[in-house]
């Protein structure tokens, strides 16, 4: 990874979150340095270029996976991107704007923020956005494991985590709000937002990467798509991808990749928990036109 982007950092806290307007946000350096109001105003006012791509995803929905796929499609090379999405090209982490401005070609900015908090001019100009999401149950289990052992994070049991953070999710305005805002944005878009579900990418990888290449308006061949699939396989990414979890984990070991499967939630949810979340989902999403897959057979 490019040395000027990957700086050596001391382990930093991952919790508690910062509260702002009824929502909570991870305590990343910029929000601590500037305060939440200025931090989020800077993001909203940030001037992206017309050929920049925003990769907007809920946490633990395959951000790093899709980031690498987009990078390879844009560069036409099956090489891992030298600028990790959780560093300077993550909107919530954006600090060294001078270095970011020096980058040539389309830049890939990642974010977990909802549509209403994205760079305003990017939206007004209808520049490209890739919207990535994952079923709430698998995503919740994945996030639970990702947070384990992070500096400042409580030693939650799964039951405690479920009650405190799954049923009462406020992080990045909450999964329900994020999903509703992005679904509405896709509905009102003129083709500049590409919706992509994690489960669809797992089940029909080639089809969805090909459609993504068409959306990005880049040339491709069947052989190239197959090479991208191989390089971005779960096994290869797990062995080659360095990530931000190394600076919020005392032992500096990456906890980004775990299983990457559909349906692992069944190993964690009790019958009661499943019923509770189903009831909450139907209440929150009753008027939202979106469907998720929760197992391979769907």
PDB file of N, CA, C and O in Angstrom, residues 30-95:
ATOM      1  N   UNK A  30     -11.279  12.674  12.562  1.00  0.00           N
ATOM      2  CA  UNK A  30     -11.823  13.964  12.121  1.00  0.00           C
ATOM      3  C   UNK A  30     -12.996  14.462  12.954  1.00  0.00           C
ATOM      4  O   UNK A  30     -13.103  15.658  13.232  1.00  0.00           O
ATOM      5  N   UNK A  31     -13.896  13.552  13.353  1.00  0.00           N
ATOM      6  CA  UNK A  31     -15.057  13.991  14.127  1.00  0.00           C
ATOM      7  C   UNK A  31     -14.641  14.420  15.528  1.00  0.00           C
ATOM      8  O   UNK A  31     -15.237  15.309  16.129  1.00  0.00           O
ATOM      9  N   UNK A  32     -13.571  13.816  16.043  1.00  0.00           N
ATOM     10  CA  UNK A  32     -13.057  14.204  17.353  1.00  0.00           C
ATOM     11  C   UNK A  32     -12.304  15.529  17.277  1.00  0.00           C
ATOM     12  O   UNK A  32     -12.363  16.353  18.188  1.00  0.00           O
ATOM     13  N   UNK A  33     -11.614  15.751  16.155  1.00  0.00           N
ATOM     14  CA  UNK A  33     -10.807  16.961  15.991  1.00  0.00           C
ATOM     15  C   UNK A  33     -11.665  18.192  15.713  1.00  0.00           C
ATOM     16  O   UNK A  33     -11.400  19.276  16.228  1.00  0.00           O
ATOM     17  N   UNK A  34     -12.701  18.015  14.887  1.00  0.00           N
ATOM     18  CA  UNK A  34     -13.497  19.162  14.438  1.00  0.00           C
ATOM     19  C   UNK A  34     -14.836  19.310  15.139  1.00  0.00           C
ATOM     20  O   UNK A  34     -15.447  20.376  15.094  1.00  0.00           O
ATOM     21  N   UNK A  35     -15.307  18.239  15.754  1.00  0.00           N
ATOM     22  CA  UNK A  35     -16.655  18.236  16.300  1.00  0.00           C
ATOM     23  C   UNK A  35     -17.621  17.777  15.218  1.00  0.00           C
ATOM     24  O   UNK A  35     -17.385  18.002  14.020  1.00  0.00           O
ATOM     25  N   UNK A  36     -18.716  17.113  15.592  1.00  0.00           N
ATOM     26  CA  UNK A  36     -19.611  16.517  14.597  1.00  0.00           C
ATOM     27  C   UNK A  36     -20.265  17.507  13.641  1.00  0.00           C
ATOM     28  O   UNK A  36     -20.400  17.217  12.451  1.00  0.00           O
ATOM     29  N   UNK A  37     -20.675  18.670  14.115  1.00  0.00           N
ATOM     30  CA  UNK A  37     -21.380  19.612  13.236  1.00  0.00           C
ATOM     31  C   UNK A  37     -20.499  20.059  12.073  1.00  0.00           C
ATOM     32  O   UNK A  37     -20.911  20.010  10.911  1.00  0.00           O
ATOM     33  N   UNK A  38     -19.277  20.498  12.367  1.00  0.00           N
ATOM     34  CA  UNK A  38     -18.374  20.932  11.301  1.00  0.00           C
ATOM     35  C   UNK A  38     -17.932  19.749  10.447  1.00  0.00           C
ATOM     36  O   UNK A  38     -17.810  19.858   9.216  1.00  0.00           O
ATOM     37  N   UNK A  39     -17.697  18.625  11.091  1.00  0.00           N
ATOM     38  CA  UNK A  39     -17.248  17.433  10.363  1.00  0.00           C
ATOM     39  C   UNK A  39     -18.252  17.040   9.281  1.00  0.00           C
ATOM     40  O   UNK A  39     -17.879  16.840   8.117  1.00  0.00           O
ATOM     41  N   UNK A  40     -19.523  16.937   9.653  1.00  0.00           N
ATOM     42  CA  UNK A  40     -20.524  16.500   8.683  1.00  0.00           C
ATOM     43  C   UNK A  40     -20.861  17.599   7.676  1.00  0.00           C
ATOM     44  O   UNK A  40     -21.236  17.311   6.535  1.00  0.00           O
ATOM     45  N   UNK A  41     -20.713  18.846   8.078  1.00  0.00           N
ATOM     46  CA  UNK A  41     -20.901  19.952   7.130  1.00  0.00           C
ATOM     47  C   UNK A  41     -19.806  19.908   6.062  1.00  0.00           C
ATOM     48  O   UNK A  41     -20.058  20.133   4.872  1.00  0.00           O
ATOM     49  N   UNK A  42     -18.577  19.599   6.485  1.00  0.00           N
ATOM     50  CA  UNK A  42     -17.466  19.493   5.539  1.00  0.00           C
ATOM     51  C   UNK A  42     -17.716  18.371   4.526  1.00  0.00           C
ATOM     52  O   UNK A  42     -17.368  18.509   3.342  1.00  0.00           O
ATOM     53  N   UNK A  43     -18.298  17.271   4.981  1.00  0.00           N
ATOM     54  CA  UNK A  43     -18.598  16.161   4.073  1.00  0.00           C
ATOM     55  C   UNK A  43     -19.683  16.574   3.080  1.00  0.00           C
ATOM     56  O   UNK A  43     -19.560  16.353   1.875  1.00  0.00           O
ATOM     57  N   UNK A  44     -20.733  17.183   3.577  1.00  0.00           N
ATOM     58  CA  UNK A  44     -21.830  17.624   2.709  1.00  0.00           C
ATOM     59  C   UNK A  44     -21.343  18.628   1.668  1.00  0.00           C
ATOM     60  O   UNK A  44     -21.802  18.629   0.521  1.00  0.00           O
ATOM     61  N   UNK A  45     -20.405  19.481   2.052  1.00  0.00           N
ATOM     62  CA  UNK A  45     -19.899  20.521   1.158  1.00  0.00           C
ATOM     63  C   UNK A  45     -18.691  20.085   0.339  1.00  0.00           C
ATOM     64  O   UNK A  45     -18.158  20.882  -0.444  1.00  0.00           O
ATOM     65  N   UNK A  46     -18.256  18.852   0.507  1.00  0.00           N
ATOM     66  CA  UNK A  46     -17.069  18.382  -0.198  1.00  0.00           C
ATOM     67  C   UNK A  46     -17.323  18.313  -1.706  1.00  0.00           C
ATOM     68  O   UNK A  46     -18.356  17.812  -2.157  1.00  0.00           O
ATOM     69  N   UNK A  47     -16.373  18.830  -2.476  1.00  0.00           N
ATOM     70  CA  UNK A  47     -16.523  18.848  -3.930  1.00  0.00           C
ATOM     71  C   UNK A  47     -15.856  17.632  -4.566  1.00  0.00           C
ATOM     72  O   UNK A  47     -14.632  17.576  -4.683  1.00  0.00           O
ATOM     73  N   UNK A  48     -16.662  16.675  -4.943  1.00  0.00           N
ATOM     74  CA  UNK A  48     -16.138  15.537  -5.689  1.00  0.00           C
ATOM     75  C   UNK A  48     -16.012  15.940  -7.156  1.00  0.00           C
ATOM     76  O   UNK A  48     -16.556  16.958  -7.583  1.00  0.00           O
ATOM     77  N   UNK A  49     -15.277  15.142  -7.917  1.00  0.00           N
ATOM     78  CA  UNK A  49     -15.183  15.375  -9.353  1.00  0.00           C
ATOM     79  C   UNK A  49     -16.315  14.642 -10.056  1.00  0.00           C
ATOM     80  O   UNK A  49     -16.900  13.704  -9.525  1.00  0.00           O
ATOM     81  N   UNK A  50     -16.584  15.047 -11.277  1.00  0.00           N
ATOM     82  CA  UNK A  50     -17.693  14.441 -12.009  1.00  0.00           C
ATOM     83  C   UNK A  50     -17.492  12.953 -12.268  1.00  0.00           C
ATOM     84  O   UNK A  50     -18.465  12.208 -12.425  1.00  0.00           O
ATOM     85  N   UNK A  51     -16.234  12.507 -12.318  1.00  0.00           N
ATOM     86  CA  UNK A  51     -16.002  11.086 -12.596  1.00  0.00           C
ATOM     87  C   UNK A  51     -15.718  10.264 -11.339  1.00  0.00           C
ATOM     88  O   UNK A  51     -15.382   9.086 -11.412  1.00  0.00           O
ATOM     89  N   UNK A  52     -15.848  10.885 -10.169  1.00  0.00           N
ATOM     90  CA  UNK A  52     -15.675  10.147  -8.918  1.00  0.00           C
ATOM     91  C   UNK A  52     -16.850   9.209  -8.678  1.00  0.00           C
ATOM     92  O   UNK A  52     -17.982   9.475  -9.123  1.00  0.00           O
ATOM     93  N   UNK A  53     -16.586   8.135  -7.944  1.00  0.00           N
ATOM     94  CA  UNK A  53     -17.611   7.164  -7.598  1.00  0.00           C
ATOM     95  C   UNK A  53     -17.807   7.186  -6.084  1.00  0.00           C
ATOM     96  O   UNK A  53     -16.835   7.147  -5.326  1.00  0.00           O
ATOM     97  N   UNK A  54     -19.059   7.250  -5.638  1.00  0.00           N
ATOM     98  CA  UNK A  54     -19.364   7.089  -4.219  1.00  0.00           C
ATOM     99  C   UNK A  54     -19.857   5.660  -4.002  1.00  0.00           C
ATOM    100  O   UNK A  54     -20.807   5.228  -4.652  1.00  0.00           O
ATOM    101  N   UNK A  55     -19.198   4.941  -3.119  1.00  0.00           N
ATOM    102  CA  UNK A  55     -19.644   3.607  -2.740  1.00  0.00           C
ATOM    103  C   UNK A  55     -20.306   3.740  -1.371  1.00  0.00           C
ATOM    104  O   UNK A  55     -19.645   3.887  -0.348  1.00  0.00           O
ATOM    105  N   UNK A  56     -21.635   3.713  -1.368  1.00  0.00           N
ATOM    106  CA  UNK A  56     -22.416   3.938  -0.149  1.00  0.00           C
ATOM    107  C   UNK A  56     -22.945   2.602   0.361  1.00  0.00           C
ATOM    108  O   UNK A  56     -23.733   1.942  -0.321  1.00  0.00           O
ATOM    109  N   UNK A  57     -22.522   2.224   1.548  1.00  0.00           N
ATOM    110  CA  UNK A  57     -22.896   0.905   2.056  1.00  0.00           C
ATOM    111  C   UNK A  57     -23.223   0.951   3.534  1.00  0.00           C
ATOM    112  O   UNK A  57     -22.719   1.796   4.270  1.00  0.00           O
ATOM    113  N   UNK A  58     -24.064   0.038   3.973  1.00  0.00           N
ATOM    114  CA  UNK A  58     -24.253  -0.156   5.405  1.00  0.00           C
ATOM    115  C   UNK A  58     -23.040  -0.922   5.912  1.00  0.00           C
ATOM    116  O   UNK A  58     -22.358  -1.607   5.147  1.00  0.00           O
ATOM    117  N   UNK A  59     -22.758  -0.805   7.190  1.00  0.00           N
ATOM    118  CA  UNK A  59     -21.602  -1.504   7.752  1.00  0.00           C
ATOM    119  C   UNK A  59     -21.721  -3.013   7.547  1.00  0.00           C
ATOM    120  O   UNK A  59     -22.791  -3.585   7.637  1.00  0.00           O
ATOM    121  N   UNK A  60     -20.586  -3.656   7.291  1.00  0.00           N
ATOM    122  CA  UNK A  60     -20.476  -5.102   7.136  1.00  0.00           C
ATOM    123  C   UNK A  60     -21.379  -5.641   6.030  1.00  0.00           C
ATOM    124  O   UNK A  60     -22.031  -6.666   6.177  1.00  0.00           O
ATOM    125  N   UNK A  61     -21.380  -4.915   4.919  1.00  0.00           N
ATOM    126  CA  UNK A  61     -22.173  -5.333   3.756  1.00  0.00           C
ATOM    127  C   UNK A  61     -21.307  -5.675   2.553  1.00  0.00           C
ATOM    128  O   UNK A  61     -21.826  -5.835   1.444  1.00  0.00           O
ATOM    129  N   UNK A  62     -19.986  -5.765   2.749  1.00  0.00           N
ATOM    130  CA  UNK A  62     -19.104  -6.102   1.636  1.00  0.00           C
ATOM    131  C   UNK A  62     -18.417  -4.908   1.010  1.00  0.00           C
ATOM    132  O   UNK A  62     -18.034  -4.956  -0.161  1.00  0.00           O
ATOM    133  N   UNK A  63     -18.231  -3.842   1.781  1.00  0.00           N
ATOM    134  CA  UNK A  63     -17.625  -2.616   1.252  1.00  0.00           C
ATOM    135  C   UNK A  63     -16.256  -2.867   0.630  1.00  0.00           C
ATOM    136  O   UNK A  63     -15.975  -2.427  -0.495  1.00  0.00           O
ATOM    137  N   UNK A  64     -15.381  -3.548   1.351  1.00  0.00           N
ATOM    138  CA  UNK A  64     -14.018  -3.788   0.852  1.00  0.00           C
ATOM    139  C   UNK A  64     -14.034  -4.685  -0.391  1.00  0.00           C
ATOM    140  O   UNK A  64     -13.228  -4.499  -1.307  1.00  0.00           O
ATOM    141  N   UNK A  65     -14.917  -5.641  -0.409  1.00  0.00           N
ATOM    142  CA  UNK A  65     -15.065  -6.537  -1.560  1.00  0.00           C
ATOM    143  C   UNK A  65     -15.441  -5.742  -2.813  1.00  0.00           C
ATOM    144  O   UNK A  65     -14.772  -5.819  -3.846  1.00  0.00           O
ATOM    145  N   UNK A  66     -16.502  -4.959  -2.709  1.00  0.00           N
ATOM    146  CA  UNK A  66     -16.984  -4.203  -3.862  1.00  0.00           C
ATOM    147  C   UNK A  66     -16.016  -3.083  -4.229  1.00  0.00           C
ATOM    148  O   UNK A  66     -15.844  -2.751  -5.403  1.00  0.00           O
ATOM    149  N   UNK A  67     -15.348  -2.510  -3.235  1.00  0.00           N
ATOM    150  CA  UNK A  67     -14.335  -1.481  -3.517  1.00  0.00           C
ATOM    151  C   UNK A  67     -13.256  -2.034  -4.436  1.00  0.00           C
ATOM    152  O   UNK A  67     -12.837  -1.376  -5.392  1.00  0.00           O
ATOM    153  N   UNK A  68     -12.770  -3.239  -4.146  1.00  0.00           N
ATOM    154  CA  UNK A  68     -11.735  -3.835  -4.984  1.00  0.00           C
ATOM    155  C   UNK A  68     -12.257  -4.151  -6.377  1.00  0.00           C
ATOM    156  O   UNK A  68     -11.559  -3.967  -7.374  1.00  0.00           O
ATOM    157  N   UNK A  69     -13.487  -4.614  -6.460  1.00  0.00           N
ATOM    158  CA  UNK A  69     -14.091  -4.916  -7.763  1.00  0.00           C
ATOM    159  C   UNK A  69     -14.185  -3.644  -8.607  1.00  0.00           C
ATOM    160  O   UNK A  69     -13.789  -3.623  -9.781  1.00  0.00           O
ATOM    161  N   UNK A  70     -14.692  -2.576  -8.012  1.00  0.00           N
ATOM    162  CA  UNK A  70     -14.807  -1.304  -8.733  1.00  0.00           C
ATOM    163  C   UNK A  70     -13.434  -0.812  -9.163  1.00  0.00           C
ATOM    164  O   UNK A  70     -13.252  -0.353 -10.304  1.00  0.00           O
ATOM    165  N   UNK A  71     -12.458  -0.898  -8.274  1.00  0.00           N
ATOM    166  CA  UNK A  71     -11.107  -0.438  -8.577  1.00  0.00           C
ATOM    167  C   UNK A  71     -10.532  -1.180  -9.783  1.00  0.00           C
ATOM    168  O   UNK A  71      -9.940  -0.575 -10.686  1.00  0.00           O
ATOM    169  N   UNK A  72     -10.695  -2.492  -9.816  1.00  0.00           N
ATOM    170  CA  UNK A  72     -10.166  -3.285 -10.931  1.00  0.00           C
ATOM    171  C   UNK A  72     -10.890  -2.969 -12.237  1.00  0.00           C
ATOM    172  O   UNK A  72     -10.270  -2.899 -13.305  1.00  0.00           O
ATOM    173  N   UNK A  73     -12.187  -2.750 -12.148  1.00  0.00           N
ATOM    174  CA  UNK A  73     -12.945  -2.410 -13.357  1.00  0.00           C
ATOM    175  C   UNK A  73     -12.512  -1.058 -13.908  1.00  0.00           C
ATOM    176  O   UNK A  73     -12.375  -0.880 -15.133  1.00  0.00           O
ATOM    177  N   UNK A  74     -12.278  -0.092 -13.017  1.00  0.00           N
ATOM    178  CA  UNK A  74     -11.892   1.248 -13.465  1.00  0.00           C
ATOM    179  C   UNK A  74     -10.470   1.290 -14.023  1.00  0.00           C
ATOM    180  O   UNK A  74     -10.204   1.970 -15.018  1.00  0.00           O
ATOM    181  N   UNK A  75      -9.554   0.571 -13.383  1.00  0.00           N
ATOM    182  CA  UNK A  75      -8.159   0.602 -13.811  1.00  0.00           C
ATOM    183  C   UNK A  75      -7.858  -0.410 -14.904  1.00  0.00           C
ATOM    184  O   UNK A  75      -6.798  -0.344 -15.532  1.00  0.00           O
ATOM    185  N   UNK A  76      -8.810  -1.345 -15.110  1.00  0.00           N
ATOM    186  CA  UNK A  76      -8.619  -2.406 -16.097  1.00  0.00           C
ATOM    187  C   UNK A  76      -7.427  -3.289 -15.738  1.00  0.00           C
ATOM    188  O   UNK A  76      -6.772  -3.869 -16.603  1.00  0.00           O
ATOM    189  N   UNK A  77      -7.125  -3.377 -14.450  1.00  0.00           N
ATOM    190  CA  UNK A  77      -6.034  -4.211 -13.966  1.00  0.00           C
ATOM    191  C   UNK A  77      -6.527  -5.019 -12.763  1.00  0.00           C
ATOM    192  O   UNK A  77      -7.279  -4.501 -11.938  1.00  0.00           O
ATOM    193  N   UNK A  78      -6.071  -6.248 -12.659  1.00  0.00           N
ATOM    194  CA  UNK A  78      -6.478  -7.063 -11.521  1.00  0.00           C
ATOM    195  C   UNK A  78      -5.437  -6.943 -10.403  1.00  0.00           C
ATOM    196  O   UNK A  78      -4.862  -7.920  -9.928  1.00  0.00           O
ATOM    197  N   UNK A  79      -5.203  -5.688 -10.006  1.00  0.00           N
ATOM    198  CA  UNK A  79      -4.285  -5.393  -8.911  1.00  0.00           C
ATOM    199  C   UNK A  79      -5.081  -4.760  -7.776  1.00  0.00           C
ATOM    200  O   UNK A  79      -5.985  -3.960  -8.018  1.00  0.00           O
ATOM    201  N   UNK A  80      -4.728  -5.092  -6.534  1.00  0.00           N
ATOM    202  CA  UNK A  80      -5.456  -4.527  -5.399  1.00  0.00           C
ATOM    203  C   UNK A  80      -5.186  -3.033  -5.292  1.00  0.00           C
ATOM    204  O   UNK A  80      -4.069  -2.568  -5.490  1.00  0.00           O
ATOM    205  N   UNK A  81      -6.226  -2.299  -4.966  1.00  0.00           N
ATOM    206  CA  UNK A  81      -6.128  -0.850  -4.878  1.00  0.00           C
ATOM    207  C   UNK A  81      -5.138  -0.439  -3.809  1.00  0.00           C
ATOM    208  O   UNK A  81      -5.103  -1.007  -2.725  1.00  0.00           O
ATOM    209  N   UNK A  82      -4.318   0.574  -4.105  1.00  0.00           N
ATOM    210  CA  UNK A  82      -3.269   1.008  -3.171  1.00  0.00           C
ATOM    211  C   UNK A  82      -3.782   1.987  -2.127  1.00  0.00           C
ATOM    212  O   UNK A  82      -3.044   2.392  -1.246  1.00  0.00           O
ATOM    213  N   UNK A  83      -5.048   2.404  -2.248  1.00  0.00           N
ATOM    214  CA  UNK A  83      -5.616   3.353  -1.287  1.00  0.00           C
ATOM    215  C   UNK A  83      -6.836   2.706  -0.648  1.00  0.00           C
ATOM    216  O   UNK A  83      -7.912   2.705  -1.208  1.00  0.00           O
ATOM    217  N   UNK A  84      -6.651   2.143   0.551  1.00  0.00           N
ATOM    218  CA  UNK A  84      -7.724   1.407   1.211  1.00  0.00           C
ATOM    219  C   UNK A  84      -8.943   2.264   1.483  1.00  0.00           C
ATOM    220  O   UNK A  84      -8.822   3.434   1.837  1.00  0.00           O
ATOM    221  N   UNK A  85     -10.145   1.712   1.341  1.00  0.00           N
ATOM    222  CA  UNK A  85     -11.365   2.504   1.487  1.00  0.00           C
ATOM    223  C   UNK A  85     -11.597   3.036   2.886  1.00  0.00           C
ATOM    224  O   UNK A  85     -12.368   3.946   3.077  1.00  0.00           O
ATOM    225  N   UNK A  86     -10.935   2.486   3.888  1.00  0.00           N
ATOM    226  CA  UNK A  86     -11.148   2.979   5.234  1.00  0.00           C
ATOM    227  C   UNK A  86     -10.088   3.997   5.650  1.00  0.00           C
ATOM    228  O   UNK A  86      -9.954   4.322   6.812  1.00  0.00           O
ATOM    229  N   UNK A  87      -9.355   4.505   4.711  1.00  0.00           N
ATOM    230  CA  UNK A  87      -8.341   5.497   5.025  1.00  0.00           C
ATOM    231  C   UNK A  87      -8.731   6.833   4.408  1.00  0.00           C
ATOM    232  O   UNK A  87      -9.844   7.292   4.569  1.00  0.00           O
ATOM    233  N   UNK A  88      -7.828   7.453   3.650  1.00  0.00           N
ATOM    234  CA  UNK A  88      -8.098   8.804   3.185  1.00  0.00           C
ATOM    235  C   UNK A  88      -9.274   8.919   2.209  1.00  0.00           C
ATOM    236  O   UNK A  88      -9.810   9.997   2.022  1.00  0.00           O
ATOM    237  N   UNK A  89      -9.664   7.827   1.576  1.00  0.00           N
ATOM    238  CA  UNK A  89     -10.773   7.915   0.622  1.00  0.00           C
ATOM    239  C   UNK A  89     -12.098   7.456   1.232  1.00  0.00           C
ATOM    240  O   UNK A  89     -13.044   7.170   0.527  1.00  0.00           O
ATOM    241  N   UNK A  90     -12.140   7.401   2.542  1.00  0.00           N
ATOM    242  CA  UNK A  90     -13.399   7.196   3.251  1.00  0.00           C
ATOM    243  C   UNK A  90     -13.901   8.573   3.674  1.00  0.00           C
ATOM    244  O   UNK A  90     -13.172   9.329   4.311  1.00  0.00           O
ATOM    245  N   UNK A  91     -15.125   8.920   3.311  1.00  0.00           N
ATOM    246  CA  UNK A  91     -15.621  10.270   3.575  1.00  0.00           C
ATOM    247  C   UNK A  91     -15.601  10.629   5.053  1.00  0.00           C
ATOM    248  O   UNK A  91     -15.311  11.771   5.419  1.00  0.00           O
ATOM    249  N   UNK A  92     -15.886   9.660   5.925  1.00  0.00           N
ATOM    250  CA  UNK A  92     -15.905   9.967   7.345  1.00  0.00           C
ATOM    251  C   UNK A  92     -14.500  10.107   7.926  1.00  0.00           C
ATOM    252  O   UNK A  92     -14.332  10.586   9.041  1.00  0.00           O
ATOM    253  N   UNK A  93     -13.508   9.661   7.163  1.00  0.00           N
ATOM    254  CA  UNK A  93     -12.127   9.687   7.644  1.00  0.00           C
ATOM    255  C   UNK A  93     -11.312  10.781   6.953  1.00  0.00           C
ATOM    256  O   UNK A  93     -10.157  11.008   7.254  1.00  0.00           O
ATOM    257  N   UNK A  94     -11.928  11.468   6.016  1.00  0.00           N
ATOM    258  CA  UNK A  94     -11.230  12.405   5.134  1.00  0.00           C
ATOM    259  C   UNK A  94     -10.482  13.483   5.918  1.00  0.00           C
ATOM    260  O   UNK A  94     -11.065  14.283   6.621  1.00  0.00           O
ATOM    261  N   UNK A  95      -9.141  13.470   5.765  1.00  0.00           N
ATOM    262  CA  UNK A  95      -8.311  14.454   6.457  1.00  0.00           C
ATOM    263  C   UNK A  95      -7.304  15.108   5.512  1.00  0.00           C
ATOM    264  O   UNK A  95      -7.202  16.310   5.437  1.00  0.00           O
TER     265      UNK A  95
END
